[in-house]
Tab-separated table of C-alpha atoms in Angstrom:
chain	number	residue	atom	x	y	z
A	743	UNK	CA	83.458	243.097	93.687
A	744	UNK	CA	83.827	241.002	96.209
A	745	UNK	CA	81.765	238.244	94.317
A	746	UNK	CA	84.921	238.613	91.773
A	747	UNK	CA	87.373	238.307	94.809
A	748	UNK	CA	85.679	235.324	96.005
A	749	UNK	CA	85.834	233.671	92.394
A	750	UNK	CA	89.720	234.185	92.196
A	751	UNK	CA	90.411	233.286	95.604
A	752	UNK	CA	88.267	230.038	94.596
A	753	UNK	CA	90.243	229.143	91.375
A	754	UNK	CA	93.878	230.093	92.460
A	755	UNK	CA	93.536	229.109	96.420
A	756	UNK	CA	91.722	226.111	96.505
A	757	UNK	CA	94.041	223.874	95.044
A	758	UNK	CA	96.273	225.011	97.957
A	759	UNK	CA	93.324	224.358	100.393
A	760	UNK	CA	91.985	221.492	99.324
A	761	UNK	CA	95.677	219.773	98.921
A	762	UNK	CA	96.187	220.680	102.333
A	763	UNK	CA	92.838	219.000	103.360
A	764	UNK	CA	93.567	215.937	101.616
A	765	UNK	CA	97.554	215.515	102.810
A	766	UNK	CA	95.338	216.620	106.738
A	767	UNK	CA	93.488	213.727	105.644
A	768	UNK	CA	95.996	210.987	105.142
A	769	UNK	CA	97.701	211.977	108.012
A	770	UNK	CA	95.053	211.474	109.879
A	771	UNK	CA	94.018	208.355	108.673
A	772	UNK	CA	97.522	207.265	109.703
A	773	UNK	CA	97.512	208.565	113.212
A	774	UNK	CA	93.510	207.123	113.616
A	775	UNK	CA	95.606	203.492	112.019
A	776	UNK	CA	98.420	204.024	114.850
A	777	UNK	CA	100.767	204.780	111.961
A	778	UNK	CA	102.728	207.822	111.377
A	779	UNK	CA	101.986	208.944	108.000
A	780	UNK	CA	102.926	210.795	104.992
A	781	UNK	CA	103.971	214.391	105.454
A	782	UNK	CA	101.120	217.086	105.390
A	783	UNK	CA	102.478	218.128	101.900
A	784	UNK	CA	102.380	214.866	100.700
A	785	UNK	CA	99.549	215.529	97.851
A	786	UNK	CA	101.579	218.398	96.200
A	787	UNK	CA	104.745	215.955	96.051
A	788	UNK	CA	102.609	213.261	94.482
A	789	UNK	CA	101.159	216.137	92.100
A	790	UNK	CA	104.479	217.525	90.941
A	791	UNK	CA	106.035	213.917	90.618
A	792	UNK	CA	103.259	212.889	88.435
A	793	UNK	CA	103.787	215.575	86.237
A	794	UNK	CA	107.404	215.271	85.561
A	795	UNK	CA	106.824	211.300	84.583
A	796	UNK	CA	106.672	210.436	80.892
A	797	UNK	CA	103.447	210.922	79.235
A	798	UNK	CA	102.337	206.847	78.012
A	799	UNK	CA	98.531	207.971	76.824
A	800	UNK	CA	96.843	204.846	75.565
A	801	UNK	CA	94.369	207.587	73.919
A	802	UNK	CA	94.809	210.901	73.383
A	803	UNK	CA	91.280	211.710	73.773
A	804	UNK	CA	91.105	210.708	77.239
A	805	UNK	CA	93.622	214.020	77.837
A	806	UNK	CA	90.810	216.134	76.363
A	807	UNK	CA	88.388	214.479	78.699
A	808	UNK	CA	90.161	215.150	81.699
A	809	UNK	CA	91.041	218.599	81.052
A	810	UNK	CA	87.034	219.179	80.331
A	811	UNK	CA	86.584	217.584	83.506
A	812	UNK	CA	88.848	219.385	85.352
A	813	UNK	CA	87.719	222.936	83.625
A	814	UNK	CA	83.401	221.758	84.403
A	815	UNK	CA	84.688	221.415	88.423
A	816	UNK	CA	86.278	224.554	88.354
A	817	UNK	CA	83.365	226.141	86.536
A	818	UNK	CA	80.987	224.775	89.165
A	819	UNK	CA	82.979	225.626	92.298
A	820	UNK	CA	83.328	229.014	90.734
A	821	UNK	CA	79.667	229.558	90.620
A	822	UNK	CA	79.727	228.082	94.274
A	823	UNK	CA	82.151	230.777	95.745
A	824	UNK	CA	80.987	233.377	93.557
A	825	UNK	CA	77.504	233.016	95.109
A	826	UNK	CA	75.640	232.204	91.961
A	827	UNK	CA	72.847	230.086	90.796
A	828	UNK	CA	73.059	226.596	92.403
A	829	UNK	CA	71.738	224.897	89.777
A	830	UNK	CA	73.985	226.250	87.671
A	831	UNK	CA	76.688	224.506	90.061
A	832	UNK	CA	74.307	221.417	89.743
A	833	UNK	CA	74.142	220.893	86.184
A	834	UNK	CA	78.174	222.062	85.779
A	835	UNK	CA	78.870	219.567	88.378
A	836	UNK	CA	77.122	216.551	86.301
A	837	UNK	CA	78.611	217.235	82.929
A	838	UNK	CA	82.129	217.353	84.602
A	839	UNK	CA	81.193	213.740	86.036
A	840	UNK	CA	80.400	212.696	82.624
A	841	UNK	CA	83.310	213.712	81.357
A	842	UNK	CA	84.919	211.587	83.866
A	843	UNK	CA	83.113	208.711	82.987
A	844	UNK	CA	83.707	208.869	79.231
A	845	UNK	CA	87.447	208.935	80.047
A	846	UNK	CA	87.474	206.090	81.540
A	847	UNK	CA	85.537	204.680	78.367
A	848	UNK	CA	87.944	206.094	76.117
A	849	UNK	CA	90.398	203.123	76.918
A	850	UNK	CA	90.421	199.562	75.938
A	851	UNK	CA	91.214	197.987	79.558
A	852	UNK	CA	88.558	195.857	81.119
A	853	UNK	CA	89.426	197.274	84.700
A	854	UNK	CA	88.969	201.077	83.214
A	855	UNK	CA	85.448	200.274	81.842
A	856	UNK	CA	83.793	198.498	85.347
A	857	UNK	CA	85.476	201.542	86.680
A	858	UNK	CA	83.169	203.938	84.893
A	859	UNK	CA	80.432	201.705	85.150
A	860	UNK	CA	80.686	201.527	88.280
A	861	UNK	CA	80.838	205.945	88.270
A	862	UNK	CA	77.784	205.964	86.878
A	863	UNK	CA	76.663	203.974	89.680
A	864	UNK	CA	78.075	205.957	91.958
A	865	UNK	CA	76.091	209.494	90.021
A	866	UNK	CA	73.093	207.761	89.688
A	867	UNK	CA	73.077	207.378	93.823
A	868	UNK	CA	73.876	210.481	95.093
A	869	UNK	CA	72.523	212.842	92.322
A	870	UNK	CA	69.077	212.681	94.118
A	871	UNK	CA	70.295	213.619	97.163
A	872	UNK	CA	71.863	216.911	95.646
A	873	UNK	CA	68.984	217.670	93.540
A	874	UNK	CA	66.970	217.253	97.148
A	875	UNK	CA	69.714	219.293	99.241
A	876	UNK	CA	69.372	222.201	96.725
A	877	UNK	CA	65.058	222.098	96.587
A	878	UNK	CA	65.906	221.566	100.888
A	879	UNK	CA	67.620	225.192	100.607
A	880	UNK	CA	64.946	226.850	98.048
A	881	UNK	CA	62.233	225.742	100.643
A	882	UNK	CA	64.237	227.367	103.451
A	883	UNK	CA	65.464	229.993	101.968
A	884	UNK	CA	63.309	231.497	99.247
A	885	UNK	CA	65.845	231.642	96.485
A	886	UNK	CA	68.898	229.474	94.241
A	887	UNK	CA	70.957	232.540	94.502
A	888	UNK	CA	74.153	231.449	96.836
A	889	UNK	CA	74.250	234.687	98.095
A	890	UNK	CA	70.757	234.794	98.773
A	891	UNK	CA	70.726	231.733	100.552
A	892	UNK	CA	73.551	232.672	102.512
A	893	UNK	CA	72.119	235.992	103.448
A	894	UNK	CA	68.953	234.019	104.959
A	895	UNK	CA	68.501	235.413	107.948
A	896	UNK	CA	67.290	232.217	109.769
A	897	UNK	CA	69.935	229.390	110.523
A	898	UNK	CA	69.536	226.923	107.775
A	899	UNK	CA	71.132	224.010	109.525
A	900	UNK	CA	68.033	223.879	112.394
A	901	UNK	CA	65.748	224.075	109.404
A	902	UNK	CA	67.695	221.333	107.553
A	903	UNK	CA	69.313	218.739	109.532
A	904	UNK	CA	68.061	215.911	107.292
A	905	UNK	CA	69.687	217.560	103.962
A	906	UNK	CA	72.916	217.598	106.271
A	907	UNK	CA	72.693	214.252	106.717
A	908	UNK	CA	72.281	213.565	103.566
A	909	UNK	CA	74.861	215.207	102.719
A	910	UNK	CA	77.246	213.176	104.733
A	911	UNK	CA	77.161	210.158	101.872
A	912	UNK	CA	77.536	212.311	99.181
A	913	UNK	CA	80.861	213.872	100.675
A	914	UNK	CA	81.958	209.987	100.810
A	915	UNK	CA	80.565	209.132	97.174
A	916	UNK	CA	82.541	212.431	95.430
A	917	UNK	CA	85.888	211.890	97.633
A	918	UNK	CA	86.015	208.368	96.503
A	919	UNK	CA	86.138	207.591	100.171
A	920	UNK	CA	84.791	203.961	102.169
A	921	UNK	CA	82.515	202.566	102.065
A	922	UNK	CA	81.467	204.324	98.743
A	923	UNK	CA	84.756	203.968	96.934
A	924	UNK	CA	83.379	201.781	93.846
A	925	UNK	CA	84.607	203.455	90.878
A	926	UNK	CA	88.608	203.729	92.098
A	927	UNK	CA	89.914	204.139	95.852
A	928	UNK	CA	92.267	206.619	96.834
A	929	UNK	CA	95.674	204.938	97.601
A	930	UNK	CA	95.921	202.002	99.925
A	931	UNK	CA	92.594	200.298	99.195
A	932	UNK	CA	92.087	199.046	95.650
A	933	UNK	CA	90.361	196.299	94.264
A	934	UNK	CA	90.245	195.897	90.128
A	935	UNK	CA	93.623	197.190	89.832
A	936	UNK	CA	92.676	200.469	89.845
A	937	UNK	CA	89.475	201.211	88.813
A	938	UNK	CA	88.349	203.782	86.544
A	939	UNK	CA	92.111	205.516	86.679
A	940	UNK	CA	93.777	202.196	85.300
A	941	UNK	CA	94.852	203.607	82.507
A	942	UNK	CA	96.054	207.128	83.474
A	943	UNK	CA	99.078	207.955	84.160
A	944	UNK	CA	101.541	210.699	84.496
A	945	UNK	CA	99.983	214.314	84.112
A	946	UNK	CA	96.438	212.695	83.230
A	947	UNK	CA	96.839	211.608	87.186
A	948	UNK	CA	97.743	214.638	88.140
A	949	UNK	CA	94.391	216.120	86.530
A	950	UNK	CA	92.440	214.137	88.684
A	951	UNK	CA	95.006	214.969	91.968
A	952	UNK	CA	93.517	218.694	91.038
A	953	UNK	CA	89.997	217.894	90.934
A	954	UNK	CA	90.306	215.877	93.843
A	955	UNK	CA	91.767	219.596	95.237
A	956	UNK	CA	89.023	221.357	94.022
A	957	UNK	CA	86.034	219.488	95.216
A	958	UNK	CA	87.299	219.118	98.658
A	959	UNK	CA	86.652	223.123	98.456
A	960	UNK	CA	83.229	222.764	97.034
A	961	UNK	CA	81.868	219.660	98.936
A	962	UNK	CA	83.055	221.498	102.538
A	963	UNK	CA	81.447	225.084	100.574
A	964	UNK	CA	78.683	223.403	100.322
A	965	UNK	CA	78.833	222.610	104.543
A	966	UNK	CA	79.477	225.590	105.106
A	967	UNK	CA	76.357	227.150	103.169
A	968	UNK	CA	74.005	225.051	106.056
A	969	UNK	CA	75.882	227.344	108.788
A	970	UNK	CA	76.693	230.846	107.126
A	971	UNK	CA	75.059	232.566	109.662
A	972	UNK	CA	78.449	232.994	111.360
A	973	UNK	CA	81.799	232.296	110.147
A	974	UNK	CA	82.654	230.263	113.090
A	975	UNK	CA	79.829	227.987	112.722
A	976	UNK	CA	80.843	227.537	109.628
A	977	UNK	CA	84.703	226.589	110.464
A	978	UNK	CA	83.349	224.283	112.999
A	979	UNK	CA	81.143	222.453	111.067
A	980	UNK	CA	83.437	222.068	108.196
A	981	UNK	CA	86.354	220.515	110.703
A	982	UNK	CA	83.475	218.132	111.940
A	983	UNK	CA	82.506	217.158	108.719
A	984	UNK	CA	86.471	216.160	107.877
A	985	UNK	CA	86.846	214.368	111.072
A	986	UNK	CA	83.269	212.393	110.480
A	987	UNK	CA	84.557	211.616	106.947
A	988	UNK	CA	87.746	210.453	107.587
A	989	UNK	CA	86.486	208.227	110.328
A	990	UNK	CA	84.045	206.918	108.001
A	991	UNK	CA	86.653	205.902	105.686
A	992	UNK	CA	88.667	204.192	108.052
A	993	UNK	CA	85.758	202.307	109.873
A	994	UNK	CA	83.550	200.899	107.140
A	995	UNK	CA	84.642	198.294	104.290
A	996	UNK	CA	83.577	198.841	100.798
A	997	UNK	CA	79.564	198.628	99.707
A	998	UNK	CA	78.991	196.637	96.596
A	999	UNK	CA	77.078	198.543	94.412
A	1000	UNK	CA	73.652	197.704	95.249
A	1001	UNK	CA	74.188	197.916	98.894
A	1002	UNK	CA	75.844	201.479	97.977
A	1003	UNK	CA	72.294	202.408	95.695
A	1004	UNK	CA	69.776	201.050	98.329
A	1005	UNK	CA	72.202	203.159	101.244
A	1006	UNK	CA	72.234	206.260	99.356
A	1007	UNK	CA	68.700	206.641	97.968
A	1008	UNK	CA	67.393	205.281	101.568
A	1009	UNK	CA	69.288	208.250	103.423
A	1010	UNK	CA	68.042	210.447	100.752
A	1011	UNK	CA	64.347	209.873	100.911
A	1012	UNK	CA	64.057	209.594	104.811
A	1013	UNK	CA	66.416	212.329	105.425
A	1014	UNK	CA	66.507	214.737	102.864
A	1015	UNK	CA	63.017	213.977	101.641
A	1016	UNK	CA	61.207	214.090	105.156
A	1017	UNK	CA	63.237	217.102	105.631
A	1018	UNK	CA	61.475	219.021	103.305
A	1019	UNK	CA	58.010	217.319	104.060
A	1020	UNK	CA	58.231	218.410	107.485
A	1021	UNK	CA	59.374	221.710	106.272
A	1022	UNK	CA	56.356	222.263	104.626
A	1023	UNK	CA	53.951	220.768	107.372
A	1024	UNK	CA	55.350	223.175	109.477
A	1025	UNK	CA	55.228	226.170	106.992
A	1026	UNK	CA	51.395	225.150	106.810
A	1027	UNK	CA	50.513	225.032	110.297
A	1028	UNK	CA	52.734	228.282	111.779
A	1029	UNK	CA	53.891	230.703	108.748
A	1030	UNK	CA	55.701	232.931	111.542
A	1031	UNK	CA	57.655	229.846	111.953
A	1032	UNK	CA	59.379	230.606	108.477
A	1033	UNK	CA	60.113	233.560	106.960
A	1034	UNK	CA	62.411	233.525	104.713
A	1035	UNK	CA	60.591	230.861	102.662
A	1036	UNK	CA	59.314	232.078	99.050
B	1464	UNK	CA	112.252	219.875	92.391
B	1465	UNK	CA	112.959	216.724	93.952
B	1466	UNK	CA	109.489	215.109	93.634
B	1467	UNK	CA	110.572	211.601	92.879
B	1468	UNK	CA	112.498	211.094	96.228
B	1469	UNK	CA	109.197	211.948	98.064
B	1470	UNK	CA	106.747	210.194	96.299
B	1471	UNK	CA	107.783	206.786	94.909
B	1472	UNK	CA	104.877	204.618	94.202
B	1473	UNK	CA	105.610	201.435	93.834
B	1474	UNK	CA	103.943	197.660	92.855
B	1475	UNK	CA	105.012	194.518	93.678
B	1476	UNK	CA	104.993	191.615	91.102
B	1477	UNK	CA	105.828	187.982	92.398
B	1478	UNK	CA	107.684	186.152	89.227
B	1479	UNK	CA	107.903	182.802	90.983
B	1480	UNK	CA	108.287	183.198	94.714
B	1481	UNK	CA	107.223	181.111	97.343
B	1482	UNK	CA	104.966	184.061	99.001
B	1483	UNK	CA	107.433	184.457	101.492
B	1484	UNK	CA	108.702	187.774	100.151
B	1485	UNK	CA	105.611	188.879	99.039
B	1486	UNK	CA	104.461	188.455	102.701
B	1487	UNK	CA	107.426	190.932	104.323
B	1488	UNK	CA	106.496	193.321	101.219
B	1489	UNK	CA	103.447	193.904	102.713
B	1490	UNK	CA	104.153	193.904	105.820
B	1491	UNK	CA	106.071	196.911	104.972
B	1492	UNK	CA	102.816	198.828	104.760
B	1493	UNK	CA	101.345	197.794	108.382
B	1494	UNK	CA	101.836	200.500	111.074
B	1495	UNK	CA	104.836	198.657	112.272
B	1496	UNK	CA	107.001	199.835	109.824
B	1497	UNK	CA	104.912	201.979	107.873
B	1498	UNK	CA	106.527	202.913	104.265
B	1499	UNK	CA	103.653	205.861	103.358
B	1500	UNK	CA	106.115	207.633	105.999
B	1501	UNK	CA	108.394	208.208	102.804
B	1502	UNK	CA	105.647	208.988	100.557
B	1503	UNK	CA	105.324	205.638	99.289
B	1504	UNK	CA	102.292	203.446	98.082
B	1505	UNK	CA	102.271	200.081	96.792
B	1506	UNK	CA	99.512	201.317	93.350
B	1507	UNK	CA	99.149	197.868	91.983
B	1508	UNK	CA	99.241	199.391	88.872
B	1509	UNK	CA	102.198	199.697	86.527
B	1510	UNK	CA	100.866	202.764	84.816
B	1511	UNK	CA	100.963	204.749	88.285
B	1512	UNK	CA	104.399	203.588	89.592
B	1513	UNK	CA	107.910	204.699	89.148
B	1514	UNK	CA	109.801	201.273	90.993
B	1515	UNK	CA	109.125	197.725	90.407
B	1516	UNK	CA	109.638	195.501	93.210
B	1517	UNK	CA	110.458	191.418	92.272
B	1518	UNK	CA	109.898	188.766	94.262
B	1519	UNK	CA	110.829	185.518	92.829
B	1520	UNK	CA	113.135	184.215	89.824
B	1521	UNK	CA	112.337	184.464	86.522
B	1522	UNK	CA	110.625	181.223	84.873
B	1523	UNK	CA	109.662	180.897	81.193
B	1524	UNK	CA	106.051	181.599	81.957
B	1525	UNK	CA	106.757	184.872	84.172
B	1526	UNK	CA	108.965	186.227	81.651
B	1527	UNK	CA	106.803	187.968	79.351
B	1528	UNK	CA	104.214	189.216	81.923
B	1529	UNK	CA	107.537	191.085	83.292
B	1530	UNK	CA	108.558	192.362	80.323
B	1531	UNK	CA	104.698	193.795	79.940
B	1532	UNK	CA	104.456	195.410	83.129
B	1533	UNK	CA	107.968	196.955	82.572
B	1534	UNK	CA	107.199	198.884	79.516
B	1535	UNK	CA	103.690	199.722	80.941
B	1536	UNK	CA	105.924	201.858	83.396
B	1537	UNK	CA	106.413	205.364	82.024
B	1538	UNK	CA	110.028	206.751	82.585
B	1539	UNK	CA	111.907	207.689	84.988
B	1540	UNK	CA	111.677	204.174	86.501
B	1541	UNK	CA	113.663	201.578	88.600
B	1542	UNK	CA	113.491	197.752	89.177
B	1543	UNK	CA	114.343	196.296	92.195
B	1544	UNK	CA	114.402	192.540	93.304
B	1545	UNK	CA	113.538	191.902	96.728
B	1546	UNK	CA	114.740	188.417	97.826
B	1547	UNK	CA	117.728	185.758	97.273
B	1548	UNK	CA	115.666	184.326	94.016
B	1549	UNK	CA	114.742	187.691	92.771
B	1550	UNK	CA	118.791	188.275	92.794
B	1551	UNK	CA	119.915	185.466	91.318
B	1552	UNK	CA	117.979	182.101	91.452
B	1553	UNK	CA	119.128	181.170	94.333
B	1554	UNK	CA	118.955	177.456	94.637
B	1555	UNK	CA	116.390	177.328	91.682
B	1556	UNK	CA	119.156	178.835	89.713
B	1557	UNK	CA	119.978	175.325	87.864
B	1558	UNK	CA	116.120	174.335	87.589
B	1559	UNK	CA	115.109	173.342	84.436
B	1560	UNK	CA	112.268	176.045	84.393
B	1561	UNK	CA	114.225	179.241	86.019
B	1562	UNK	CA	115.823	181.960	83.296
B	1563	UNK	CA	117.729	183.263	86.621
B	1564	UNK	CA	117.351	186.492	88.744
B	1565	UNK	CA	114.965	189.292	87.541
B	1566	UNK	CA	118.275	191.016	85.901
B	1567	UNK	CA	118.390	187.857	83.442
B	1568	UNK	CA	115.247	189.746	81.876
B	1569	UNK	CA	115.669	193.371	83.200
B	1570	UNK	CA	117.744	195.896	84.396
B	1571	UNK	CA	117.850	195.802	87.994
B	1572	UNK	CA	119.000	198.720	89.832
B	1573	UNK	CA	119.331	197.725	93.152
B	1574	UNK	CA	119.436	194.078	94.713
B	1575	UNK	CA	117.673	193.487	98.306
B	1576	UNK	CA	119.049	189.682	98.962
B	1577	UNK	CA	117.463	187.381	101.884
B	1578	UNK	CA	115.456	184.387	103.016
B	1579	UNK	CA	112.932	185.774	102.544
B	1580	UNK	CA	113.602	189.371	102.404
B	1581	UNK	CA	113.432	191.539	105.805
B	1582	UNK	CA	111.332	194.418	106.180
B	1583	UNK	CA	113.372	196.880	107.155
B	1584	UNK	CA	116.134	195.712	104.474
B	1585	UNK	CA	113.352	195.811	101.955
B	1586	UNK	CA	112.341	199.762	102.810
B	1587	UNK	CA	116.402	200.555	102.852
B	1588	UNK	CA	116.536	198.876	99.332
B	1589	UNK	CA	113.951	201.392	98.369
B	1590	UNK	CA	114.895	204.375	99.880
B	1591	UNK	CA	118.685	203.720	97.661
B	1592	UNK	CA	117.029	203.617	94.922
B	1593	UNK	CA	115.339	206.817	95.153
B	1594	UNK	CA	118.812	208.853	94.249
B	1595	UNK	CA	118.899	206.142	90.695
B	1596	UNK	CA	115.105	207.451	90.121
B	1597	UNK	CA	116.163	211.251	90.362
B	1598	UNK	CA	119.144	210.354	88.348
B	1599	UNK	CA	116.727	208.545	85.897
B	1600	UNK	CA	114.551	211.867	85.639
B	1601	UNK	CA	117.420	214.346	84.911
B	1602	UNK	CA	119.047	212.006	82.080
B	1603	UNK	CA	115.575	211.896	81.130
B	1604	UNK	CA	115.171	215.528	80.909
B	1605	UNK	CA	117.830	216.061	79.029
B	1606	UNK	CA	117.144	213.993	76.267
B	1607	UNK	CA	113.666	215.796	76.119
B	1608	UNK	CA	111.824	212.436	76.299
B	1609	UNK	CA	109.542	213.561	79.017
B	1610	UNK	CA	107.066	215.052	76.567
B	1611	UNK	CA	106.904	211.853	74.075
């Protein structure tokens, strides 16, 4: 019951929370610029604007994309909240990306296509720190159920600092935020017109507006899953996380790609990696240490 | 709802100006004067905006790229031209090269005049031509060309 509660909750309040998060965020972007900034409901304006503009598709296929993408996020944050399998939530979560990318295929402009190139730059970096964070939680925890995991009776953030960390990157990479913002930038930065959303407009913008909604509730989930041991923690970490995130964005340029590969996949293996070594090391020498592992 | 009043995006395309407008256009978005206050964003792309902002008469080369950009705009849209030579010329007017203003090409909506244009004139431009946009999106409506 309450893992159906959680799933509705998920699909018809997140949009609302993770709007809210992302108008928090400009805001305080502004304020951290010494500007005063958009209103807090700033996102939801943009949203409804964008769908009352004229629809100009260059392809119709690219609205069938988007909608698959947007239906694979919701899928995968569903499975998140509902305290399902997490590699379910993995594997949803990459097919919605590719999705993503092959709209931004679909269309003839040059500045579309470097834009998805450039996406599947950006997957190919943080995937392995996902794929890491999740094994980082199976070690810790015993199990790929959500609610499992979250039921572990032993903090998981003291046993996994370095997935945390790793983490941090990939919460930059998926929010299209500096100094990972390759594929397309949100707003004021841009470079190659506009990246991978060149050629969207009008509700096929306001697709991605929603997604954008949607995985600021599953990338902060997803935080909140190293601290469930108490609901505060959890609210505190999450806030930190923002704040860290929007500084980040404000205080770094952009990576080229490379830089952005060798960054990602460097914080991965010594964080998330040695994490997990340790983990085990420690498991070997003191099984008291850790219970709940399988 | 009123969406378009709060969230005009906006790009900026110089037909033939000096750089002198271009300059105050962007120094609309510095903390100074700050335009994202109103909900606006300079995109950079034609596909995501709803108001064109000129700098610069028209010249035989520039003509055609502004014709391109202006039907890359979906509807409900507005042109304005920020500067003396967006308006009219100015005194490139009789140049052999210059068409005119940006209204010798398009339909401008509202007309921001100055050497080169002011800030704070440039963001009050805008803002009047927020009321032409709504306008734009109810006529719009109407017609039932929203879903084309």
């Amino acid at each position: 019951m309450t893992r159906l509660v959680m799933l509705v909750a998920f699909v018809v309040l997140g949009p609302l929370v993770g709007g809210l998060m992302d108008g928090a965020a400009r805001v305080l972007s502004a304020r951290l610029q010494s500007r005063v900034g958009p209103p807090l409901l700033q996102p939801f304006y943009d949203f409804f604007k964008l769908m009352q503009k004229q629809r100009a598709l260059v392809r119709r296929l690219q609205v069938l994309y988007m909608i698959v993408y947007l239906l694979f996020t919701v899928l995968a944050g569903a499975l998140l909240f509902s305290g399902d399998d997490i590699l379910l939530f993995y594997f949803c979560l990459t097919l919605a990306n590719v999705f993503f990318v092959l709209a931004g295929y679909s269309s003839n402009s040059p500045f579309s296509h470097i834009g998805a190139e450039r996406e599947l730059i950006q997957l190919l970096s943080y995937e392995p720190a996902l794929m890491l964070i999740i094994v980082g939680l199976y070690v810790a925890s015993g199990s790929f159920q959500v609610r499992q995991i979250m039921m572990t009776p032993v903090p998981l953030a003291l046993y996994l600092p370095g997935c945390l960390i790793a983490l941090v990157p990939m919460i930059l990479v998926k929010q299209g935020r500096s100094p990972f913002d390759l594929s397309t930038s949100h707003h004021a930065h841009q470079e190659i017109v506009k990246g991978i959303t060149s050629d969207f407009s009008a509700s096929t913008l306001a697709v991605l507006e929603l997604v954008h909604w949607y995985k600021n509730c599953y990338l902060y989930g997803l935080v909140a899953l190293f601290f469930s041991f108490s609901w505060w923690a959890a609210l505190i970490a999450v806030a930190a996380m923002f704040l860290l995130t929007v500084l980040m964005d404000n205080s770094f340029g952009r990576f080229t790609y490379g830089q952005t590969l060798r960054v990602l996949w460097a914080v991965t293996l010594a964080a998330a990696f040695g994490n997990i070594t340790v983990l085990y090391i420690l498991r070997f020498f003191s099984p008291v240490l850790l219970k709940g592992g399988a | 709802m009123a969406c378009f009043k709060r969230s005009p995006w906006l790009f900026h395309y110089n037909a033939s100006s000096c750089n002198g407008c271009d300059i105050e256009v962007l120094a609309a978005l510095t903390p100074l004067y700050d335009v994202e206050r109103f909900g606006i964003i300079n995109t950079g792309n034609p596909k995501h905006s709803d108001i064109m902002v000129v700098t610069g008469g028209v010249n035989a080369r520039s003509r055609q790229v502004l014709l391109n950009l202006y039907r890359q705009m979906p509807e409900p849209r507005v042109v304005v031209a920020a500067g003396i030579c967006a308006c009219s010329g100015c005194i490139f007017a009789k140049a052999y090269n210059i068409l005119g203003g940006v209204d010798a090409v398009l339909p401008v909506d509202v007309y921001v005049p100055g050497c080169a244009v002011r800030p704070e004139a440039l963001i009050d431009g805008i803002v009047k031509s927020l009321p032409i946009l709504e306008e734009r999106y109810k006529a719009m409506k109407k017609k039932g060309a929203h879903r084309g």
